[in-house]
C-alpha positions as a printed NumPy array, in Angstrom:
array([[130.882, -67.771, -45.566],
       [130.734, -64.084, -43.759],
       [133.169, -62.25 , -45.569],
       [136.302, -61.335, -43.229],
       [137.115, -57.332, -43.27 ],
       [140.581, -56.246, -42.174],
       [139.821, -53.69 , -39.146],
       [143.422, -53.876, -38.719],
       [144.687, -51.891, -41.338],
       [142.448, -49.189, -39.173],
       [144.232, -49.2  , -35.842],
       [146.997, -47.029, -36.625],
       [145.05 , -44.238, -38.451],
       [142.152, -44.797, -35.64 ],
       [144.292, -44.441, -32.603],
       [146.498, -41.362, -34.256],
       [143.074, -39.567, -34.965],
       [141.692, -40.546, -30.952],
       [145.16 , -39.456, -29.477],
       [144.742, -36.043, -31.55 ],
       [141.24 , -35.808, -29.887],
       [142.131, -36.324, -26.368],
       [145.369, -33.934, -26.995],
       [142.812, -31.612, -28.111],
       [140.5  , -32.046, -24.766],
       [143.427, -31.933, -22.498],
       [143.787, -28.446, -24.147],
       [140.999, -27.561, -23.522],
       [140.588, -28.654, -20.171],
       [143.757, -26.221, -19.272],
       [143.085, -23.589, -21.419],
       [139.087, -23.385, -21.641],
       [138.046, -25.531, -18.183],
       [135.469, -28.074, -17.34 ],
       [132.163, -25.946, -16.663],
       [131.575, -28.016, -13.378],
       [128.033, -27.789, -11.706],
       [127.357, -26.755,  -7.813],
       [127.652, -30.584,  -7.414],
       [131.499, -30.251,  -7.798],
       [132.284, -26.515,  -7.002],
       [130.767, -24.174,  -4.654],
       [128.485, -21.376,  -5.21 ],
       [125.152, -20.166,  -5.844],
       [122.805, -21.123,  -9.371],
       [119.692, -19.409,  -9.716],
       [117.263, -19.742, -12.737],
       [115.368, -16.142, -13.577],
       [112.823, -15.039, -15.873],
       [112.153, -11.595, -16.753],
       [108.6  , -11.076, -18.224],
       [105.688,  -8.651, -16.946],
       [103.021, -10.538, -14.466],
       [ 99.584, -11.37 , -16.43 ],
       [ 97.935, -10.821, -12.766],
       [ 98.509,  -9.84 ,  -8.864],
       [ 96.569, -11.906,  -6.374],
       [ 96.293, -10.305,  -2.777],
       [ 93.699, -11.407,   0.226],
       [ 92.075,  -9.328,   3.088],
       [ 90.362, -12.273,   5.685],
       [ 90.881, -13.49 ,   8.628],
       [ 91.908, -17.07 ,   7.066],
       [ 94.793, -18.032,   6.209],
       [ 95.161, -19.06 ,   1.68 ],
       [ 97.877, -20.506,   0.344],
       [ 98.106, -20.728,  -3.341],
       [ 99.653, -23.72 ,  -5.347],
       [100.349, -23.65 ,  -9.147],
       [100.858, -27.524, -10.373],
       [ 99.531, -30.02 , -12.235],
       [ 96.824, -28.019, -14.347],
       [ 95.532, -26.149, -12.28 ],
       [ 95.542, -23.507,  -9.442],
       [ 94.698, -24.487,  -5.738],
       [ 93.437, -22.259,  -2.814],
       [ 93.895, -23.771,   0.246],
       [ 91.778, -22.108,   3.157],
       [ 92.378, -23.016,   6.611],
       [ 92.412, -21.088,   9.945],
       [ 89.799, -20.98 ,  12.976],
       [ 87.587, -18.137,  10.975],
       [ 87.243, -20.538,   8.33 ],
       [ 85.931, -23.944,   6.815],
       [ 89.053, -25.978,   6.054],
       [ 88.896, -26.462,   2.516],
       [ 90.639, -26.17 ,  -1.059],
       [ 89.242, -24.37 ,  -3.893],
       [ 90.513, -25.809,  -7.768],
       [ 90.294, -23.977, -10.403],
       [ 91.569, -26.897, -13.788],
       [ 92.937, -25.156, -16.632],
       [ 90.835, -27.172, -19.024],
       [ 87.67 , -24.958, -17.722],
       [ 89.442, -22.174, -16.569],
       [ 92.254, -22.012, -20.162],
       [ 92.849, -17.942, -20.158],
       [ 93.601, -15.837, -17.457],
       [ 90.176, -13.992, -16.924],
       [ 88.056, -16.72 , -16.671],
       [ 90.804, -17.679, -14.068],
       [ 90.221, -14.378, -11.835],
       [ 86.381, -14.923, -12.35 ],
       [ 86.689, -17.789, -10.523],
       [ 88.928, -17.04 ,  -8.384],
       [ 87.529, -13.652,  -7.264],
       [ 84.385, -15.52 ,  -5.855],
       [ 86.395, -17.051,  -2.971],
       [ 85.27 , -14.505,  -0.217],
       [ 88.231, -11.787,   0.543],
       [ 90.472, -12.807,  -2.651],
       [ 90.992, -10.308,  -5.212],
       [ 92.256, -11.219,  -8.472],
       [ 93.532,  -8.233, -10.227],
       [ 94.14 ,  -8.981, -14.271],
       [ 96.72 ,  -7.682, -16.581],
       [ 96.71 ,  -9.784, -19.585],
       [ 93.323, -11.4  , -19.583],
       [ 93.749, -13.593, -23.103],
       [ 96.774, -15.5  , -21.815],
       [ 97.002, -19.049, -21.484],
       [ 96.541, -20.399, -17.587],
       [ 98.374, -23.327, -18.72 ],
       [101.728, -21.605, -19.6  ],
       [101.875, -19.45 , -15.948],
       [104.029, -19.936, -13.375],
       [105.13 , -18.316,  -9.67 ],
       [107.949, -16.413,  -7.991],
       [109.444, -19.487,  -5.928],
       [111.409, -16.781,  -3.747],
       [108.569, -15.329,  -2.301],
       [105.541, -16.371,  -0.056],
       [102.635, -17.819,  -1.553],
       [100.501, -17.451,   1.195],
       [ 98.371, -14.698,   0.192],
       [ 97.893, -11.01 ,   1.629],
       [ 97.489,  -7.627,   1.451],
       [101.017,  -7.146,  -0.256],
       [100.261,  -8.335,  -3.828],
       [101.549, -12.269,  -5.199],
       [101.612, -12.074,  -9.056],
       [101.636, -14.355, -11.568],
       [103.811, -14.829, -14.462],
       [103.554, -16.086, -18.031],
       [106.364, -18.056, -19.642],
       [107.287, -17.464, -23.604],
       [106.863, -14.062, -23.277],
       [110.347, -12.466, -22.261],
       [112.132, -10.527, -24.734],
       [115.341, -10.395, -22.413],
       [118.795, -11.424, -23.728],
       [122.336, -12.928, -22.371],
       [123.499,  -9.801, -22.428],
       [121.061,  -7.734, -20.255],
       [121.194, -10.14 , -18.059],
       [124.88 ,  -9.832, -17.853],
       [124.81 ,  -5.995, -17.771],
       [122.354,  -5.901, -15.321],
       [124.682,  -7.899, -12.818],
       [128.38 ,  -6.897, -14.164],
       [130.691,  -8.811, -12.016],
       [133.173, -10.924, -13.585],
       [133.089, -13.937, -10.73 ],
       [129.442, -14.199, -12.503],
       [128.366, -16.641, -15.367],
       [125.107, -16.474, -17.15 ],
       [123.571, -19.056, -19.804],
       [120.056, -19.204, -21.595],
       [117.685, -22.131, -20.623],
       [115.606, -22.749, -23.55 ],
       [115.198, -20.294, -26.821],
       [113.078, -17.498, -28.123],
       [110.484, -15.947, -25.717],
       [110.577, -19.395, -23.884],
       [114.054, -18.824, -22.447],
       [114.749, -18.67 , -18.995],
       [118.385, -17.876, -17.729],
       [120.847, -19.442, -15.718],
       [123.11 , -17.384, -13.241],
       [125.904, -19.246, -11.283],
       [128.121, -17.181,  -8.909],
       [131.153, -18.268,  -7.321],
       [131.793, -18.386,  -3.726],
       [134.168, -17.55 ,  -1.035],
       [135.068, -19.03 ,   2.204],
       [132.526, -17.19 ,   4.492],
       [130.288, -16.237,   1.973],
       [126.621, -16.486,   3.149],
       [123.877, -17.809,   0.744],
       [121.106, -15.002,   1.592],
       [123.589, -12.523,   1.152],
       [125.024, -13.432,  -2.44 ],
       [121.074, -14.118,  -3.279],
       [120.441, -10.906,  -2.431],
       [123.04 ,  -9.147,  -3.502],
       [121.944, -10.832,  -7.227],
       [118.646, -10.442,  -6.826],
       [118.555,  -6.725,  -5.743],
       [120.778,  -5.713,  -9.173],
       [117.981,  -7.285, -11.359],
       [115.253,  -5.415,  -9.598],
       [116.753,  -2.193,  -9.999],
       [117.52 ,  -2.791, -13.456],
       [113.668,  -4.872, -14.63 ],
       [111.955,  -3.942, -11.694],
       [110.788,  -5.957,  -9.065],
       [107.851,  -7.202, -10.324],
       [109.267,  -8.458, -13.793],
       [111.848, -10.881, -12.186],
       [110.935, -14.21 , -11.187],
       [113.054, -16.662,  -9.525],
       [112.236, -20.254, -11.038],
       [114.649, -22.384,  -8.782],
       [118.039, -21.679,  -6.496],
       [120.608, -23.98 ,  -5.705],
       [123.374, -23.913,  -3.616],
       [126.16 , -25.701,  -2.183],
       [129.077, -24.898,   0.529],
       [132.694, -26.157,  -0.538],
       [133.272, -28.839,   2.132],
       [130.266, -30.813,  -0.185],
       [131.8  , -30.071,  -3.382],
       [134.844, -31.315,  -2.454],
       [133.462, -34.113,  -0.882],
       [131.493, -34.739,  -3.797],
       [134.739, -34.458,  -5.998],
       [137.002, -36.949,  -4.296],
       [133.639, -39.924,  -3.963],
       [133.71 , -39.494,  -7.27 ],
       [137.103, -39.736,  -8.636],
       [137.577, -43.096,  -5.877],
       [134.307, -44.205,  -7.269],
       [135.339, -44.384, -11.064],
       [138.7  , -45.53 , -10.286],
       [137.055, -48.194,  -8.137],
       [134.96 , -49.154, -11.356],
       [138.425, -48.962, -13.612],
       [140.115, -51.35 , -10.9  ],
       [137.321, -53.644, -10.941],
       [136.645, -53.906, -14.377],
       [140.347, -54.537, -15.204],
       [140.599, -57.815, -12.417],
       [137.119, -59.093, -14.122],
       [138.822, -58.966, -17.717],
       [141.766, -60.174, -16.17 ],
       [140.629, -63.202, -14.792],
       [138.358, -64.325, -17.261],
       [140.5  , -63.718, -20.458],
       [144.474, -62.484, -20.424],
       [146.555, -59.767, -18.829],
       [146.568, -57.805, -22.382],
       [143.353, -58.64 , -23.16 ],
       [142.118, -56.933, -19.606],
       [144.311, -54.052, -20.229],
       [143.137, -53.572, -23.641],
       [139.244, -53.023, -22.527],
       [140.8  , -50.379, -19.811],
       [142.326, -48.624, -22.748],
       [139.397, -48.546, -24.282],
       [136.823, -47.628, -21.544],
       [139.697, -44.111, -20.781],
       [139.755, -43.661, -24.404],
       [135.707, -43.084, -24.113],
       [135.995, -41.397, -20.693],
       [138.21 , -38.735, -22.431],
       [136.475, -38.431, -25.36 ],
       [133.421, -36.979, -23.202],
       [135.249, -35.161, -21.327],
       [136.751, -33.292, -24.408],
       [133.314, -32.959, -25.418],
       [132.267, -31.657, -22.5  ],
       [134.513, -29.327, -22.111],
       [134.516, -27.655, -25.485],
       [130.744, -28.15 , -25.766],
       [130.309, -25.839, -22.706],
       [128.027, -28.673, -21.255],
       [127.619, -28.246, -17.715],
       [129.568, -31.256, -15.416],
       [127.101, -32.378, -12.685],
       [126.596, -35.799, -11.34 ],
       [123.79 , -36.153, -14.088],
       [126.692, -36.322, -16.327],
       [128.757, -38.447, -14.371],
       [126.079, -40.842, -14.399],
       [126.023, -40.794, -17.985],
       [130.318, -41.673, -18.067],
       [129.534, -44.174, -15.923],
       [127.037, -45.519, -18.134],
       [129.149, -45.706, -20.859],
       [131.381, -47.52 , -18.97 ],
       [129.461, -50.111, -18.534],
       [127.901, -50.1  , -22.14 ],
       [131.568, -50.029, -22.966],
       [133.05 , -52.589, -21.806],
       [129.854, -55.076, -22.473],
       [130.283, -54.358, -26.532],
       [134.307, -55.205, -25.679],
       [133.871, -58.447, -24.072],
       [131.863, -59.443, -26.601],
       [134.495, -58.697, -28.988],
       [137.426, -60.211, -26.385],
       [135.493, -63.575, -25.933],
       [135.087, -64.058, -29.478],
       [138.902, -63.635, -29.976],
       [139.068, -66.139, -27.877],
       [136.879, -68.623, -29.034],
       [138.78 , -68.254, -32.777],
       [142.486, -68.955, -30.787],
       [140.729, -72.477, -30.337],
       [139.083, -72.567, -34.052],
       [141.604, -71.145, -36.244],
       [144.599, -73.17 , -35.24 ],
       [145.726, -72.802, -38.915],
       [146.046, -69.115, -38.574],
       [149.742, -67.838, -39.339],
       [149.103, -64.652, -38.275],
       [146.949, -63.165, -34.644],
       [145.468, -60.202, -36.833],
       [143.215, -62.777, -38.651],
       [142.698, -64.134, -35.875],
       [141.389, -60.332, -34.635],
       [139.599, -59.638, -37.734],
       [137.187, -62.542, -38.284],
       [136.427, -61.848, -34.401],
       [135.689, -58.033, -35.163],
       [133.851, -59.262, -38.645],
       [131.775, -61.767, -36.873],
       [130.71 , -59.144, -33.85 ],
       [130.556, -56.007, -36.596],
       [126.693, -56.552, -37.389],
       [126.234, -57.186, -33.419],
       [128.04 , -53.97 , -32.335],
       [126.072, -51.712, -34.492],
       [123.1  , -52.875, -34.278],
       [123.301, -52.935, -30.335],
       [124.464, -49.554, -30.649],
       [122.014, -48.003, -33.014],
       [118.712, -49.35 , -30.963],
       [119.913, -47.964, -27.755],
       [121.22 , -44.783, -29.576],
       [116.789, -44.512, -30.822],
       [116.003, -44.258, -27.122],
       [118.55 , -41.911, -26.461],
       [118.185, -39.805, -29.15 ],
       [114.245, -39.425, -27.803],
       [115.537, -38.532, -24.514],
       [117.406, -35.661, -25.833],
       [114.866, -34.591, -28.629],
       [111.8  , -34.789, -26.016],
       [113.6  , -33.889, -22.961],
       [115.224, -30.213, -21.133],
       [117.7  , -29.37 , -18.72 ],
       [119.809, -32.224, -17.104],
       [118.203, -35.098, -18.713],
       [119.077, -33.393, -22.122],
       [122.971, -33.004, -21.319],
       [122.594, -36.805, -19.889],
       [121.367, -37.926, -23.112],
       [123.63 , -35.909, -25.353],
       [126.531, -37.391, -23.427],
       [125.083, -40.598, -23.581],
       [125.297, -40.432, -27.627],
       [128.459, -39.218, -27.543],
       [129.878, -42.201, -25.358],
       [127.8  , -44.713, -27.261],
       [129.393, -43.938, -30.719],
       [133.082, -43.551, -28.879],
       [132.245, -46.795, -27.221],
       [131.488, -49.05 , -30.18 ],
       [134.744, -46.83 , -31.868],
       [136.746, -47.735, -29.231],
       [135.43 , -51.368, -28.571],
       [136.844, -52.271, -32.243],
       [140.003, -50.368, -33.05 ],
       [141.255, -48.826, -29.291],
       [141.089, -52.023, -27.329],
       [141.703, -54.163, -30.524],
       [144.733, -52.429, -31.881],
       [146.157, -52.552, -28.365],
       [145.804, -56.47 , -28.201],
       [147.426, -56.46 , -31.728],
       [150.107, -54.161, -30.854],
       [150.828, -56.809, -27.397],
       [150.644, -59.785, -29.602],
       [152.461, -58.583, -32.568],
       [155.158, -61.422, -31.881],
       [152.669, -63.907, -31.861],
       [153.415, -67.364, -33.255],
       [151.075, -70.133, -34.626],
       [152.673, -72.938, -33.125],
       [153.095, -71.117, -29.4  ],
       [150.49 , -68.973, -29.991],
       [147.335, -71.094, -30.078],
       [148.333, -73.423, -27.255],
       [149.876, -71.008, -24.884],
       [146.48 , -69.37 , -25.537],
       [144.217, -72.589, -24.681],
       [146.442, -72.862, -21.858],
       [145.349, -69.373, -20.696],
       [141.73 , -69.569, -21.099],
       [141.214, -73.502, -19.509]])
């Protein structure tokens, strides 16, 4: 027979250590702030790197060449009326450093491929995505990642405005950096871009700053975004609560919403002293949780259940509880700790928003089996703590038929 472990004598401890959490994150949310993304507040993000070009392309034909950097491999697209219509490839695999590169590339007729670092690797380069890359007389150059030796802090003294926030993408001479600006009513994009943009030129030079990706977003979408987002979860909550509801008891229901906030504000105080940005990638992972959450509690809930109808010599509803934890213990972790395997890969093998999704995800996964045996549990016991054998069981099969 499974051996029956007392989980109960872990709800009191469990809850005072969860309600010290959350006190802790709603701290934090006042004092320290949720470091939203342009999803929910307005403003401009733009991702830099500072590094020296490894080469300057520029073109003097009638045609008209438009270079693309993707997928191994560097395209020249020709077209115009002077010209055959056609694409020249150079793959990396043939052409792997940067001279062979502008040998081959400086055999297309009026393209001149002017080299600075000749040894580098043509897998590792990348473009300037605020500029042109249709080619001309005004040089296009080409950049190298894992080669800056810029920090935070330049960054941040290059641009010295306090409305300004700066974080490192990545680590080492692989990092790339992360600028988010706050807006005004009436601000204009270009001008805020430029106004960034112009301070790192004077302070790197022109040439030595690329622009990876910008993003932007007015405030009439971030508030938007905001409010179809707070109806949305408490849409889920709602929804979630009349399911439980309906197909178990009032406390049990209420018990599973307990439990589903409890993880809901365990990643937000994570998120919030964690520094880890709040975009709808994230949301997406609390709403994930949600679901994973409340799947591992009515589990739990049904098997509760089943024992009121088994254990009709039980004096007390806390062994009832505990041989339905004990019997869905080896279930919960184990449900938990696969899923967790896949997640963890995401987060090892992964960058940028997938990697905050993930690391939220683990976060919500271990709160959620936490919370799916001692929150939501230690509520039901706390509602049923006057529980007797004789009404208990039958007012119970009443509830459930």
């Amino acid at each position: 027979m499974k051996r029956t472990i007392s989980f109960n004598k872990g709800f009191i401890p469990c809850t005072i250590i969860s309600a010290v959490i959350i006190l802790f994150g709603i701290v934090g949310v006042f004092t320290k702030g949720i470091n939203f993304g342009l999803d929910f507040k307005p403003g401009l993000i733009e991702e830099v790197r500072v590094a020296e070009p490894v080469a300057e392309i520029t073109y003097d034909g009638a045609a008209k060449i438009a270079l693309d950097l993707s997928a191994g491999q560097m395209d020249l697209v020709i077209t115009g009326t002077s010209a055959n219509n056609e694409t020249r490839s150079f793959n990396f695999v043939v052409y792997n450093t940067v001279a062979l590169l502008a040998d081959g590339v400086n055999k297309v007729d009026g393209v001149n491929m002017t080299v600075k670092n000749g040894s580098y690797d043509t897998t590792k380069l990348f473009l300037n995505s605020a500029v042109s890359t249709v080619l001309s007389n005004e040089a296009l150059y080409i950049y190298p990642a894992g080669t800056s030796e810029i920090t935070t802090d330049d960054i941040r003294e290059a641009l010295s405005e306090d409305n300004i926030a700066i974080k490192q993408l990545g680590s080492g001479a692989d990092a790339s950096y992360q600028i988010r600006m706050g807006i005004n009513e009436g601000d204009v994009q270009n001008e805020l871009q430029s106004s960034v943009n112009e301070k790192l030129y004077s302070k790197f030079g022109k040439e030595n700053v690329a622009i990876v990706k910008t993003d932007f977003i007015g405030s009439g979408m971030s508030k938007s975004t905001t409010r179809k987002s707070i109806v949305m979860f408490i849409c889920v909550i709602v929804l979630i609560w009349a399911y439980a509801a309906i197909r178990f008891h009032w406390d049990f229901a209420l018990g599973s919403v307990i439990a589903l906030l409890h993880d809901v504000l365990i990643m937000i105080t994570f998120i919030t002293w964690s520094g880890m940005e709040f975009s709808v990638t994230v949301l997406a992972a609390v709403l994930t949780i949600v679901g994973y959450s409340i799947n591992a509690t009515v589990v739990i809930l049904d098997r509760i259940r089943y024992n009121l109808k088994l254990m009709t010599d039980a004096k007390k509803f806390n062994d009832i509880l505990n041989k339905a934890l004990s019997d869905t213990f080896t279930r919960s972790v184990l449900t938990t700790v696969t899923t967790l395997f896949a997640v963890l890969s995401l987060f090892i093998f992964t960058t940028g928003s997938i990697k905050d999704f993930s690391l939220a995800l683990i976060v919500g996964l271990i709160s959620g089996m936490y919370s799916s045996i001692f929150i939501s549990s230690a509520f039901i016991s706390l509602s049923r703590k006057n529980w007797k054998p004789e009404y208990g069981v039958h007012h119970s099969l009443k509830n459930v038929e």
